[in-house]
JSON list of C-alpha atoms and ligand atoms in Angstrom, two decimals:
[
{"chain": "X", "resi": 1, "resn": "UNK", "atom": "CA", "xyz": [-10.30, -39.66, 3.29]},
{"chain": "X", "resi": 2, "resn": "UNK", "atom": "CA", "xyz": [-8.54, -41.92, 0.87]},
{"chain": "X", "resi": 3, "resn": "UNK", "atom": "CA", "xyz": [-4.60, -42.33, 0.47]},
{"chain": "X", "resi": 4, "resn": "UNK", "atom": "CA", "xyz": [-3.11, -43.51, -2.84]},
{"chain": "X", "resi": 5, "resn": "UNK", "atom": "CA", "xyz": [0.02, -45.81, -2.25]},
{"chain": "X", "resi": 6, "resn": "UNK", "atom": "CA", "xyz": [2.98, -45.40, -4.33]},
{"chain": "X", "resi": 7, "resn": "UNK", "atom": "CA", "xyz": [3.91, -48.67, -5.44]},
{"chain": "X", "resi": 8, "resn": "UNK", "atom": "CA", "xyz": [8.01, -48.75, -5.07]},
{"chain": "X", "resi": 9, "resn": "UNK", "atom": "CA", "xyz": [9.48, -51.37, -7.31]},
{"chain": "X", "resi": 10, "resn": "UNK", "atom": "CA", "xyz": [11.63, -53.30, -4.80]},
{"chain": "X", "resi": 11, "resn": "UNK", "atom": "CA", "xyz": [12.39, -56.71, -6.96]},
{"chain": "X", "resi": 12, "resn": "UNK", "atom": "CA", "xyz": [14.49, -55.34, -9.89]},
{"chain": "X", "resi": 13, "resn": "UNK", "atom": "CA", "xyz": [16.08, -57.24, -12.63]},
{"chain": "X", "resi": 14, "resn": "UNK", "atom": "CA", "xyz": [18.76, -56.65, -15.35]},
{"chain": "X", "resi": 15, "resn": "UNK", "atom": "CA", "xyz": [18.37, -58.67, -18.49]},
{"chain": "X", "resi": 16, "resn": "UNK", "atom": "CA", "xyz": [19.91, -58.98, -21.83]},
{"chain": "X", "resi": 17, "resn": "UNK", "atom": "CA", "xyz": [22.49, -61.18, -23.44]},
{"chain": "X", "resi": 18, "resn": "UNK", "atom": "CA", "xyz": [25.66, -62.05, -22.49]},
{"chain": "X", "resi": 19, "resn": "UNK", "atom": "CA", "xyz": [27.67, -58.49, -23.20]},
{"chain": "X", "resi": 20, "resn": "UNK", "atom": "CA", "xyz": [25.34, -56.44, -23.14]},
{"chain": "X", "resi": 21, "resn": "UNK", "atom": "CA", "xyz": [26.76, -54.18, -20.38]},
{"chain": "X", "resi": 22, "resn": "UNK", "atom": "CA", "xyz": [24.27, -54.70, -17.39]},
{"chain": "X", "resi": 23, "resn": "UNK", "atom": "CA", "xyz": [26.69, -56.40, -15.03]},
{"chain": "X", "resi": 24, "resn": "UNK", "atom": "CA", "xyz": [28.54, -53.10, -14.89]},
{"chain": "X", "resi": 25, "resn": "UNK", "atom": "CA", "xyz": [25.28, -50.99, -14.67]},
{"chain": "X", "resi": 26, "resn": "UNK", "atom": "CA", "xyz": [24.13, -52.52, -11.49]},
{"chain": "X", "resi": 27, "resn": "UNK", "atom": "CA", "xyz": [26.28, -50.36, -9.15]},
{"chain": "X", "resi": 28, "resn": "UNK", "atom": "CA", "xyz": [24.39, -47.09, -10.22]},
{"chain": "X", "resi": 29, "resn": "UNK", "atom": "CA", "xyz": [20.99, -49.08, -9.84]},
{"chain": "X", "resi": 30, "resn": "UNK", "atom": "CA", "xyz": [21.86, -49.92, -6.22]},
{"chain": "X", "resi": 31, "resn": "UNK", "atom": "CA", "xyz": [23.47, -46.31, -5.80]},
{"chain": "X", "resi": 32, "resn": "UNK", "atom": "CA", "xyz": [20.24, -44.94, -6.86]},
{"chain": "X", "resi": 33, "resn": "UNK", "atom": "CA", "xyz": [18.23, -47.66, -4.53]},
{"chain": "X", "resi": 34, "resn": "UNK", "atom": "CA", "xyz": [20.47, -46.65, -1.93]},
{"chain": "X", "resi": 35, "resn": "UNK", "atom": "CA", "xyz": [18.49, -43.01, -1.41]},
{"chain": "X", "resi": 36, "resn": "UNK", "atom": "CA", "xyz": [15.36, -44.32, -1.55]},
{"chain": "X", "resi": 37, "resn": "UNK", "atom": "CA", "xyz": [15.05, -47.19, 0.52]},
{"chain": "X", "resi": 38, "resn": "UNK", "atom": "CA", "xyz": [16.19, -46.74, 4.35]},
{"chain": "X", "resi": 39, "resn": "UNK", "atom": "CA", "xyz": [16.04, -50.76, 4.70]},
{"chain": "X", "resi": 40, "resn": "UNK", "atom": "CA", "xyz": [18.72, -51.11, 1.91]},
{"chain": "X", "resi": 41, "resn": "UNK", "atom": "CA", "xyz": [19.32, -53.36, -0.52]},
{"chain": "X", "resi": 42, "resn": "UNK", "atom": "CA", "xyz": [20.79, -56.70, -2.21]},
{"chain": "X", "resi": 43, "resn": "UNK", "atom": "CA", "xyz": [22.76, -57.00, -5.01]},
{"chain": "X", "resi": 44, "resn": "UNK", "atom": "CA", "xyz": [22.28, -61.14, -6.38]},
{"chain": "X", "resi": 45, "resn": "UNK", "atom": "CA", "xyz": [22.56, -63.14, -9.47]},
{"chain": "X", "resi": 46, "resn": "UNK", "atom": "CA", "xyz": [20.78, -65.80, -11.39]},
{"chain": "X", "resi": 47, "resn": "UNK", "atom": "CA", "xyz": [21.99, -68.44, -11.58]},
{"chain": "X", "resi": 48, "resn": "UNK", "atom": "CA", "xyz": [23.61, -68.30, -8.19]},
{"chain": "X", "resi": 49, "resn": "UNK", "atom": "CA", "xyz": [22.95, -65.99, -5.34]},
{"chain": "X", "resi": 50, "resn": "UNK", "atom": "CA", "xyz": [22.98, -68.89, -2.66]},
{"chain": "X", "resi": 51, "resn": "UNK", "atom": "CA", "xyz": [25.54, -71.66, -2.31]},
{"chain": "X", "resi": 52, "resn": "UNK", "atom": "CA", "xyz": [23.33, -74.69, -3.86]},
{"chain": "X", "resi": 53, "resn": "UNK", "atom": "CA", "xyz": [22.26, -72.04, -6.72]},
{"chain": "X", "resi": 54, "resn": "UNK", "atom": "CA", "xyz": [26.34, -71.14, -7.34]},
{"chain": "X", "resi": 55, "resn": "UNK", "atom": "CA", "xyz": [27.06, -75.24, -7.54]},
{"chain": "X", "resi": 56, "resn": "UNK", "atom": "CA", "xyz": [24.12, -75.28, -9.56]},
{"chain": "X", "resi": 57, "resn": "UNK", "atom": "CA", "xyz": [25.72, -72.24, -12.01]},
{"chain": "X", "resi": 58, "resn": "UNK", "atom": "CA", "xyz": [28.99, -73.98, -12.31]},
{"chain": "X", "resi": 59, "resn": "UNK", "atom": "CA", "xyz": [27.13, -77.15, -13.91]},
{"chain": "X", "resi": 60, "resn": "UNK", "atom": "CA", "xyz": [25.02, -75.29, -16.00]},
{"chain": "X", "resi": 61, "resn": "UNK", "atom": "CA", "xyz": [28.06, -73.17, -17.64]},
{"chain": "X", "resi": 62, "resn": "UNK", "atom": "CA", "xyz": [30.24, -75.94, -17.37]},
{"chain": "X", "resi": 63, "resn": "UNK", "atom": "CA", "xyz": [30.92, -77.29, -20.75]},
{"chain": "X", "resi": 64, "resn": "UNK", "atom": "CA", "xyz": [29.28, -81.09, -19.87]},
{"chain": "X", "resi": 65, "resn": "UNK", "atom": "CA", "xyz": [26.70, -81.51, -22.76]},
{"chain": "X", "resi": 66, "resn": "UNK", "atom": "CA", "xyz": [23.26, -80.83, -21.40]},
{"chain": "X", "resi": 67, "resn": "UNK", "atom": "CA", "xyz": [19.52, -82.04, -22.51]},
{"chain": "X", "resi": 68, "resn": "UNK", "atom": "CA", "xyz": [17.34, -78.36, -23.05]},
{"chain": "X", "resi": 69, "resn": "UNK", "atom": "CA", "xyz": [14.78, -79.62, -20.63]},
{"chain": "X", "resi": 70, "resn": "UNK", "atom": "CA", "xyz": [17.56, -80.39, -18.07]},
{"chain": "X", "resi": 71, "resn": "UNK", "atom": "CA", "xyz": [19.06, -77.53, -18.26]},
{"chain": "X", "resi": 72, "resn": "UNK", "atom": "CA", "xyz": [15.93, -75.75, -17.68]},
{"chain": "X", "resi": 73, "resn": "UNK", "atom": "CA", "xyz": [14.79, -77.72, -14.32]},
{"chain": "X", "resi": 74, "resn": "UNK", "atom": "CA", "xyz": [18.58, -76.73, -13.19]},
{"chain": "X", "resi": 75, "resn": "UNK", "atom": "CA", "xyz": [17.79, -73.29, -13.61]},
{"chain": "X", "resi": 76, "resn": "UNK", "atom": "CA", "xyz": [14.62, -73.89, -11.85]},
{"chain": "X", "resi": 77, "resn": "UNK", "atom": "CA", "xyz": [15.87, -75.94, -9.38]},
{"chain": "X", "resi": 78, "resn": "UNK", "atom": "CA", "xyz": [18.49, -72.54, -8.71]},
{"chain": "X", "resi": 79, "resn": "UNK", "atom": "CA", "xyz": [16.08, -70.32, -8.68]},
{"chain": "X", "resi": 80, "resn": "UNK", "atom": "CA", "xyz": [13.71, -71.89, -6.18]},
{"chain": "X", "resi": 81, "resn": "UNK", "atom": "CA", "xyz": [16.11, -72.02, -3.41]},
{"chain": "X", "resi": 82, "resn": "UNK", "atom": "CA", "xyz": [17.39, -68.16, -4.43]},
{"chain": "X", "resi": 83, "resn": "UNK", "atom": "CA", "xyz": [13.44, -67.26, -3.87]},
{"chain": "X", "resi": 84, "resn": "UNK", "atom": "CA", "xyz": [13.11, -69.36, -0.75]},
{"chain": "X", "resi": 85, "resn": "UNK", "atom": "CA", "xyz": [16.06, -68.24, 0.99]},
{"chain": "X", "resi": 86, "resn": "UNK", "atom": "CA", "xyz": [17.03, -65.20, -0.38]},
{"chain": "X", "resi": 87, "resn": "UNK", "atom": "CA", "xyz": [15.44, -63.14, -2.58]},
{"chain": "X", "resi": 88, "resn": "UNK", "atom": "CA", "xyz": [11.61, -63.58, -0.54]},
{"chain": "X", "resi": 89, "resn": "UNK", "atom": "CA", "xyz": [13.04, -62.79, 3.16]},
{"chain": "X", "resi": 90, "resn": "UNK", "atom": "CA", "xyz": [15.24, -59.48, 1.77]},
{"chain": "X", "resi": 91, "resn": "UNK", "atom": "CA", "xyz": [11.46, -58.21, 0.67]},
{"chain": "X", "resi": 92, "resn": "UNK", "atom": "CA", "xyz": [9.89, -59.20, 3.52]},
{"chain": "X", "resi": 93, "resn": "UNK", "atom": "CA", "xyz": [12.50, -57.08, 5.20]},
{"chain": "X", "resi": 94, "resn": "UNK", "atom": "CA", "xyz": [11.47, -54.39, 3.07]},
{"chain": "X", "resi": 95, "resn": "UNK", "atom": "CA", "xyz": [14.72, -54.39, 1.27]},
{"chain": "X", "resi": 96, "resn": "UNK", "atom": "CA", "xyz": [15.14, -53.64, -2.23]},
{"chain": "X", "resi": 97, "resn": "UNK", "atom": "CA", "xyz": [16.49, -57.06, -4.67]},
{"chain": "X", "resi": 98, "resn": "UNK", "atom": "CA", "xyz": [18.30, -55.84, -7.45]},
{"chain": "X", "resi": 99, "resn": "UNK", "atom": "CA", "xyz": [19.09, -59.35, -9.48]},
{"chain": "X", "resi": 100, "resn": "UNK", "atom": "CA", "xyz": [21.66, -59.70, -12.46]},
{"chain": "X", "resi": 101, "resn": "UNK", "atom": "CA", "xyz": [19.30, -62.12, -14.62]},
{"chain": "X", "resi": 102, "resn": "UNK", "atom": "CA", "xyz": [15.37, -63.86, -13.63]},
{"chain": "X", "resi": 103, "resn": "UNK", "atom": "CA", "xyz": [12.67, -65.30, -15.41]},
{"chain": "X", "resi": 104, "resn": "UNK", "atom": "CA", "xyz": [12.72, -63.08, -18.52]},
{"chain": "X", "resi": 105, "resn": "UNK", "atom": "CA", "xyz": [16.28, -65.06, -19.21]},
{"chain": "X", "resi": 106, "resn": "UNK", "atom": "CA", "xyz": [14.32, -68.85, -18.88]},
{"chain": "X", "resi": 107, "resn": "UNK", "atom": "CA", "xyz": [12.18, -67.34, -21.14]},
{"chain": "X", "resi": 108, "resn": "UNK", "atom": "CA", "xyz": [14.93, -65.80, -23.69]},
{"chain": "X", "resi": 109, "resn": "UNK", "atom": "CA", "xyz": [17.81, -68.52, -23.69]},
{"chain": "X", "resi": 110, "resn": "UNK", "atom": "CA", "xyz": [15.81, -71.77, -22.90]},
{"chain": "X", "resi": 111, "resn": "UNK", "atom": "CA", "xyz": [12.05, -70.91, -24.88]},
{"chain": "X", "resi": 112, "resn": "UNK", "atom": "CA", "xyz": [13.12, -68.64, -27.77]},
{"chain": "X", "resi": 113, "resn": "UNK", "atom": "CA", "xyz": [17.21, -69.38, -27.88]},
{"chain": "X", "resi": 114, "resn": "UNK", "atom": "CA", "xyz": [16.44, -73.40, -27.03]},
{"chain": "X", "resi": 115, "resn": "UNK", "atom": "CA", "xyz": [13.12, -74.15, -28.52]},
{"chain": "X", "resi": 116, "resn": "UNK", "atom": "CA", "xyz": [11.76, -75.20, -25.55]},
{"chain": "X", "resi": 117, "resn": "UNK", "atom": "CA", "xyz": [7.71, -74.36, -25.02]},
{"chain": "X", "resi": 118, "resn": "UNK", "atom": "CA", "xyz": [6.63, -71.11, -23.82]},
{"chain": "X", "resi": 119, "resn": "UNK", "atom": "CA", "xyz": [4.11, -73.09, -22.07]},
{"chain": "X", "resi": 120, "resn": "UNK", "atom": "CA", "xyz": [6.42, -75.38, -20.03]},
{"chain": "X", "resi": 121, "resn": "UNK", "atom": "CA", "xyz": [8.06, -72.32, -18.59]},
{"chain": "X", "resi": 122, "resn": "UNK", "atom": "CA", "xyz": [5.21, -70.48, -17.93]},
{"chain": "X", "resi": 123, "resn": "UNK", "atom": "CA", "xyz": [3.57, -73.68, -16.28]},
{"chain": "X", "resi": 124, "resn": "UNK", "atom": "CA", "xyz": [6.57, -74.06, -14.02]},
{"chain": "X", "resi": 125, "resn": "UNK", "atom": "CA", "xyz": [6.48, -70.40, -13.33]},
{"chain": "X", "resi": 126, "resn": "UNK", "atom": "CA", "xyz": [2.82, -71.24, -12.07]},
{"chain": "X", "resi": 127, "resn": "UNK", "atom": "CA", "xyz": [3.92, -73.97, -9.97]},
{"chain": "X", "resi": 128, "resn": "UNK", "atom": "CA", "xyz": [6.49, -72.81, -8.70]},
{"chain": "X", "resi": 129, "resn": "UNK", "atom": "CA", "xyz": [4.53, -69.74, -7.39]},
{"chain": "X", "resi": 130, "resn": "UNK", "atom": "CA", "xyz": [7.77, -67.69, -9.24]},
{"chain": "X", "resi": 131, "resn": "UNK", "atom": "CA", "xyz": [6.76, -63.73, -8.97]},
{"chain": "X", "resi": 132, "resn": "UNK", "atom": "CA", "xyz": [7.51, -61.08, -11.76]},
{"chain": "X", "resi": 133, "resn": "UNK", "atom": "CA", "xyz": [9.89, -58.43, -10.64]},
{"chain": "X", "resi": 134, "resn": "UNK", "atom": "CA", "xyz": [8.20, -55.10, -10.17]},
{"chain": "X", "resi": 135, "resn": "UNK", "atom": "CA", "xyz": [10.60, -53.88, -12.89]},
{"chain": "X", "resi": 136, "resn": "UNK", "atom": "CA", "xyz": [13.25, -55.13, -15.47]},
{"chain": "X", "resi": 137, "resn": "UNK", "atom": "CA", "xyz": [15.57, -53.68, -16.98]},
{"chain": "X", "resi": 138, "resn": "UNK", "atom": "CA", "xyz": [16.77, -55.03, -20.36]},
{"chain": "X", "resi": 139, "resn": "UNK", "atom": "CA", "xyz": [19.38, -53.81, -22.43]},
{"chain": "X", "resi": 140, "resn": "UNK", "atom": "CA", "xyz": [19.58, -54.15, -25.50]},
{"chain": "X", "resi": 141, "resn": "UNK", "atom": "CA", "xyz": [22.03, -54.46, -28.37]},
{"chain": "X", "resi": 142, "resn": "UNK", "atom": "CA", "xyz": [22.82, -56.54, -31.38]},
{"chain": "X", "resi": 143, "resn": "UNK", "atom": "CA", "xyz": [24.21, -59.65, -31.16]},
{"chain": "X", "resi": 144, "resn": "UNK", "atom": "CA", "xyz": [27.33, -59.03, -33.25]},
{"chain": "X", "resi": 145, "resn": "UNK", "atom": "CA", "xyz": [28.04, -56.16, -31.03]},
{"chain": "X", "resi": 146, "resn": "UNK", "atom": "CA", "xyz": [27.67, -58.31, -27.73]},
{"chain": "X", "resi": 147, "resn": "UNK", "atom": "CA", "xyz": [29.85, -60.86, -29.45]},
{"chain": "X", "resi": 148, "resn": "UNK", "atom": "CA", "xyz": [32.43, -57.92, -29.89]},
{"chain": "X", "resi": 149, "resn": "UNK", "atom": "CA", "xyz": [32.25, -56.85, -26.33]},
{"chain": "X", "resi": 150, "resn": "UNK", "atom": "CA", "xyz": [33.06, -60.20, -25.17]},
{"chain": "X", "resi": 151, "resn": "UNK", "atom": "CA", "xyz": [36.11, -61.07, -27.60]},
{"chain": "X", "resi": 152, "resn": "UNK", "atom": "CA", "xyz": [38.80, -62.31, -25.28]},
{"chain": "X", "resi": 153, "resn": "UNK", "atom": "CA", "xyz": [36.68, -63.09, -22.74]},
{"chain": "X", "resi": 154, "resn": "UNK", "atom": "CA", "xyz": [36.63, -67.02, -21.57]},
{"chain": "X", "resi": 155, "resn": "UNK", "atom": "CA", "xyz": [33.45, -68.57, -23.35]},
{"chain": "X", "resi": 156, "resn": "UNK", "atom": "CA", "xyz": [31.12, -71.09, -21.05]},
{"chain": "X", "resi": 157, "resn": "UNK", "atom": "CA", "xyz": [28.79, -73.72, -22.46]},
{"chain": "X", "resi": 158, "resn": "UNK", "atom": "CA", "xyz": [25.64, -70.87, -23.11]},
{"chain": "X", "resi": 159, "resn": "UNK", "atom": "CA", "xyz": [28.22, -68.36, -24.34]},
{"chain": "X", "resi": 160, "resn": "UNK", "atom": "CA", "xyz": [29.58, -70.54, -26.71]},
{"chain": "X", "resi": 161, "resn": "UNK", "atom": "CA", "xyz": [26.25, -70.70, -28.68]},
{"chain": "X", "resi": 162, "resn": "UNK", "atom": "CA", "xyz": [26.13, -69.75, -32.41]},
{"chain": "X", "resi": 163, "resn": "UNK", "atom": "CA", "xyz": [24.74, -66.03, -33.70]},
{"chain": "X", "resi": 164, "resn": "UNK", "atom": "CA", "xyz": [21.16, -67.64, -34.68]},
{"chain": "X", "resi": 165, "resn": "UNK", "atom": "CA", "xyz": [20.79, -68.70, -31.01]},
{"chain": "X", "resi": 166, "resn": "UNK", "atom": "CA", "xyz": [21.78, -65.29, -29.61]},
{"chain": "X", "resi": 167, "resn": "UNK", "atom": "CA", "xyz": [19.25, -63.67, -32.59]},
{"chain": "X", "resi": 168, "resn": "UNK", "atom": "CA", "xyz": [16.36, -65.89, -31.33]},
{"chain": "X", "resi": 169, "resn": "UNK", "atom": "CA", "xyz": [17.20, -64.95, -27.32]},
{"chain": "X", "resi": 170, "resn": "UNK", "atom": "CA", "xyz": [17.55, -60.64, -28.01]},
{"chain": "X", "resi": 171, "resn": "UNK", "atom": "CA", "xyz": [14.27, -61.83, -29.87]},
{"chain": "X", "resi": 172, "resn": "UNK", "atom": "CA", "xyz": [13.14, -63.73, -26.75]},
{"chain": "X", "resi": 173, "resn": "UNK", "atom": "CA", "xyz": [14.04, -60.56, -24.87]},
{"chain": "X", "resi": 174, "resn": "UNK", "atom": "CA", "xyz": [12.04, -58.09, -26.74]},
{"chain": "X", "resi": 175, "resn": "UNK", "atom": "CA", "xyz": [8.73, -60.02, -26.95]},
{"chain": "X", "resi": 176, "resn": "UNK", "atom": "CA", "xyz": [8.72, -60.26, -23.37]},
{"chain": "X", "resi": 177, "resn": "UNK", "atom": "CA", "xyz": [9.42, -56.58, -23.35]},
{"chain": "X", "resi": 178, "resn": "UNK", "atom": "CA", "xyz": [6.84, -55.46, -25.93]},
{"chain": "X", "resi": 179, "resn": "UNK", "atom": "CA", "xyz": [3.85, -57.61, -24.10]},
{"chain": "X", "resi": 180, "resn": "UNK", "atom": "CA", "xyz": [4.77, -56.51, -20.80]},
{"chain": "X", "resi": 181, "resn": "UNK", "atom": "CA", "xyz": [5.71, -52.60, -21.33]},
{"chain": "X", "resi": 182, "resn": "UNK", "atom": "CA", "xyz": [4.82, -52.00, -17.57]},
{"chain": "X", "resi": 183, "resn": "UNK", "atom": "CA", "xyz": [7.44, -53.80, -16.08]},
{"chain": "X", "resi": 184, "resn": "UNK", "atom": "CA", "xyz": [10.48, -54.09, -18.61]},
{"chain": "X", "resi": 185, "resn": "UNK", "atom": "CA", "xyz": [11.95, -51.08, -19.63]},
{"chain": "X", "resi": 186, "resn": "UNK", "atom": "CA", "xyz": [13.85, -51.64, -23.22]},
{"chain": "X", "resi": 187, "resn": "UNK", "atom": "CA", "xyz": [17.48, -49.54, -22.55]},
{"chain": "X", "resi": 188, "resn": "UNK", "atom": "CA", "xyz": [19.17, -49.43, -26.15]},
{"chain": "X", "resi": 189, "resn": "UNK", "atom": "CA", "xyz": [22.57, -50.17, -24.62]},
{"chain": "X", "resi": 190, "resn": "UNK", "atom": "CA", "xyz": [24.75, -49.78, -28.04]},
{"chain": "X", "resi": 191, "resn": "UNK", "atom": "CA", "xyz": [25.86, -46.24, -26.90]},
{"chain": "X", "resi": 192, "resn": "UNK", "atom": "CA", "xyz": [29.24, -45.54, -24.27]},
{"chain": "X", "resi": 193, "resn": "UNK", "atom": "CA", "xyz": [28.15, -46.67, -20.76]},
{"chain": "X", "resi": 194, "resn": "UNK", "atom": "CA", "xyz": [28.01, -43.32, -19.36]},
{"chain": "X", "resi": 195, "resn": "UNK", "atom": "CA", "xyz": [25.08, -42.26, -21.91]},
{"chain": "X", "resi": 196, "resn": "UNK", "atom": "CA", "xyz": [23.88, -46.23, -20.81]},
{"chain": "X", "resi": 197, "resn": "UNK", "atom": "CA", "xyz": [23.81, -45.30, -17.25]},
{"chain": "X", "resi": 198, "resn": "UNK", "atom": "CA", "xyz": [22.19, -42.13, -17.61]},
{"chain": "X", "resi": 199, "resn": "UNK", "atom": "CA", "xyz": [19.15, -43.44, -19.27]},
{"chain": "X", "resi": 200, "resn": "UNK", "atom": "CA", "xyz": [19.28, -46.17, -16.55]},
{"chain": "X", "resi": 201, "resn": "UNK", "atom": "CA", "xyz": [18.93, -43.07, -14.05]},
{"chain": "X", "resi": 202, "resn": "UNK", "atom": "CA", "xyz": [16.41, -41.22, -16.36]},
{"chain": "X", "resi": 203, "resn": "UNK", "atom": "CA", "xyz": [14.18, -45.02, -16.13]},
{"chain": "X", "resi": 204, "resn": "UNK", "atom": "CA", "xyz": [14.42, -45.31, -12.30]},
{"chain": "X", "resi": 205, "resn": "UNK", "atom": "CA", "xyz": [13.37, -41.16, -11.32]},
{"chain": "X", "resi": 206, "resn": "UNK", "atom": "CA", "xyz": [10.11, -41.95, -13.49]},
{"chain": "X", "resi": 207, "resn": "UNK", "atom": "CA", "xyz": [9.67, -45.62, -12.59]},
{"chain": "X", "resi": 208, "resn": "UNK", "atom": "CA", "xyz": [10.89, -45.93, -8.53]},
{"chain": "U", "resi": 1, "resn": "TMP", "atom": "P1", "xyz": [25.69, -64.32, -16.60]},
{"chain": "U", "resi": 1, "resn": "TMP", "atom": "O1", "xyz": [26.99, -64.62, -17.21]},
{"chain": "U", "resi": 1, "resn": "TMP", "atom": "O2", "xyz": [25.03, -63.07, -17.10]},
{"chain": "U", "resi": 1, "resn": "TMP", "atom": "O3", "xyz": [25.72, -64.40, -15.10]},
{"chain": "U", "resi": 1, "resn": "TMP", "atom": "O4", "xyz": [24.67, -65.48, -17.05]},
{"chain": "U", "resi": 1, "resn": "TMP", "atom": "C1", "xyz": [25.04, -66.80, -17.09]},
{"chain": "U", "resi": 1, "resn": "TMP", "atom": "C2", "xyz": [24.42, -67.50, -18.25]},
{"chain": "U", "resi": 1, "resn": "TMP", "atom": "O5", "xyz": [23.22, -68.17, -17.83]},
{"chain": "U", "resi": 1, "resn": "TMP", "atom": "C3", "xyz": [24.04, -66.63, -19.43]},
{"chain": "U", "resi": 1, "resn": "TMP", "atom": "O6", "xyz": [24.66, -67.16, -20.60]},
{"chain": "U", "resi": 1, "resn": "TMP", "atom": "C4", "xyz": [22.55, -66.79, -19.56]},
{"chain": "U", "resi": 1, "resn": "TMP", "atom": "C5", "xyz": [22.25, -68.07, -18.84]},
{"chain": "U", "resi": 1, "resn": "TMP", "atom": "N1", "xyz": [20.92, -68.15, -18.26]},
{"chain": "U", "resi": 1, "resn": "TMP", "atom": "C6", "xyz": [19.97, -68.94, -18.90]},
{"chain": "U", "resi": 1, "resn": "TMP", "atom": "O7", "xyz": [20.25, -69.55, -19.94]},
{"chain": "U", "resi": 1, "resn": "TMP", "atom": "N2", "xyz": [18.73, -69.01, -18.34]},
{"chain": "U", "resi": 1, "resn": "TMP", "atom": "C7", "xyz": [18.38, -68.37, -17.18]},
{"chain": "U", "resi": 1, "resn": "TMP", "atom": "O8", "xyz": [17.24, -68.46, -16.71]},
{"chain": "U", "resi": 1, "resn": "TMP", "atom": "C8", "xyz": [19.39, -67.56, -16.54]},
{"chain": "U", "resi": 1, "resn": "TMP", "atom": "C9", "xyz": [19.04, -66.83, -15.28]},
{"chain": "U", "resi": 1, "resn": "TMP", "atom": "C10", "xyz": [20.64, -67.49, -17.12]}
]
């Protein structure tokens, strides 16, 4: 007799740039995480989630100049330490890891929006032993609209980037998407967050 396992996706990520809207979506992705794992659930953030990682966040959106490659082994330096003691015991626990930014962001803001090689992150992604999330959400919009959303808002260094930059990450964003269309699910996030939210619910009934 043979049994097919269901895989459950139980590392989730929300990407896209800053505005896009996924912040506030991650409440219904937990809600809906909720009912279908008994162990529960984390809610966490890149870069942060642990105390280093947070100290680590405030110098990397601090406005201190920083070199590309720096600022890269920073985020690296975050995210190991948010793997080791975070993010790697809540699955071993069985718990679900929904994370507000990962990998797909190195690859977006410091390979396509910095320049830096594809190659270097996906070599210290190898290294590193990082894993993929079982799923990603990214949401999409245009950058003038994300700039809109954030008017008023205070700016850190990474938000204070021109338009070109912020072009060449939602570009970042949706190659990653396109060559991986198993994993990251491409939400078109220009429309009112209840419509957002309800293709976020339509994505996770056909995907968890
Ligand atoms: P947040 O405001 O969405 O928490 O993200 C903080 C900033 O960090 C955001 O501008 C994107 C940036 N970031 C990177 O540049 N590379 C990364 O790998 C991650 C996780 C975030």
């Amino acid at each position: 007799m043979s049994s097919m396992a269901i895989h459950k996706p139980l590392f989730i990520s929300l990407e896209g740039l800053d505005g896009c809207g996924k912040t506030t979506q991650m409440d219904r992705v937990a809600e809906f995480c909720e009912t279908r794992n008994p162990h529960g659930y984390i809610l966490t953030r890149e870069p942060g989630g642990t105390e280093v990682g947070e100290r680590i966040r405030h110098i990397l959106l601090d406005h201190a100049a920083i070199d590309a490659k720096s600022e890269l082994l920073l985020i690296f330096a975050a995210r190991a330490q948010h793997l080791k003691t975070i993010i790697e015991p809540a699955l071993a626990l069985g718990q679900t890891v929904i994370c507000d930014r990962y990998v797909d962001a190195t690859y977006a803001y410091q390979g396509y929006g910095r320049g830096l090689p594809i190659s270097l992150i996906d070599e210290l992604v190898r290294i590193l032993r990082i894993p993929l999330p079982d799923l990603t959400l990214f949401f999409d919009v245009p950058v003038d609209l994300a700039q809109a959303r954030r008017k008023g808002r205070p700016t850190d260094r990474i938000e204070a980037e021109g338009t070109e930059f912020f072009e060449r990450v939602r570009n970042g964003y949706r190659a990653r998407a396109e060559s991986d269309p198993g994993r990251v699910a491409i939400i078109p996030a220009t429309d009112t967050l209840a419509a957002v939210g309800q293709t976020v619910d339509a994505i996770l009934r056909t995907r968890c």
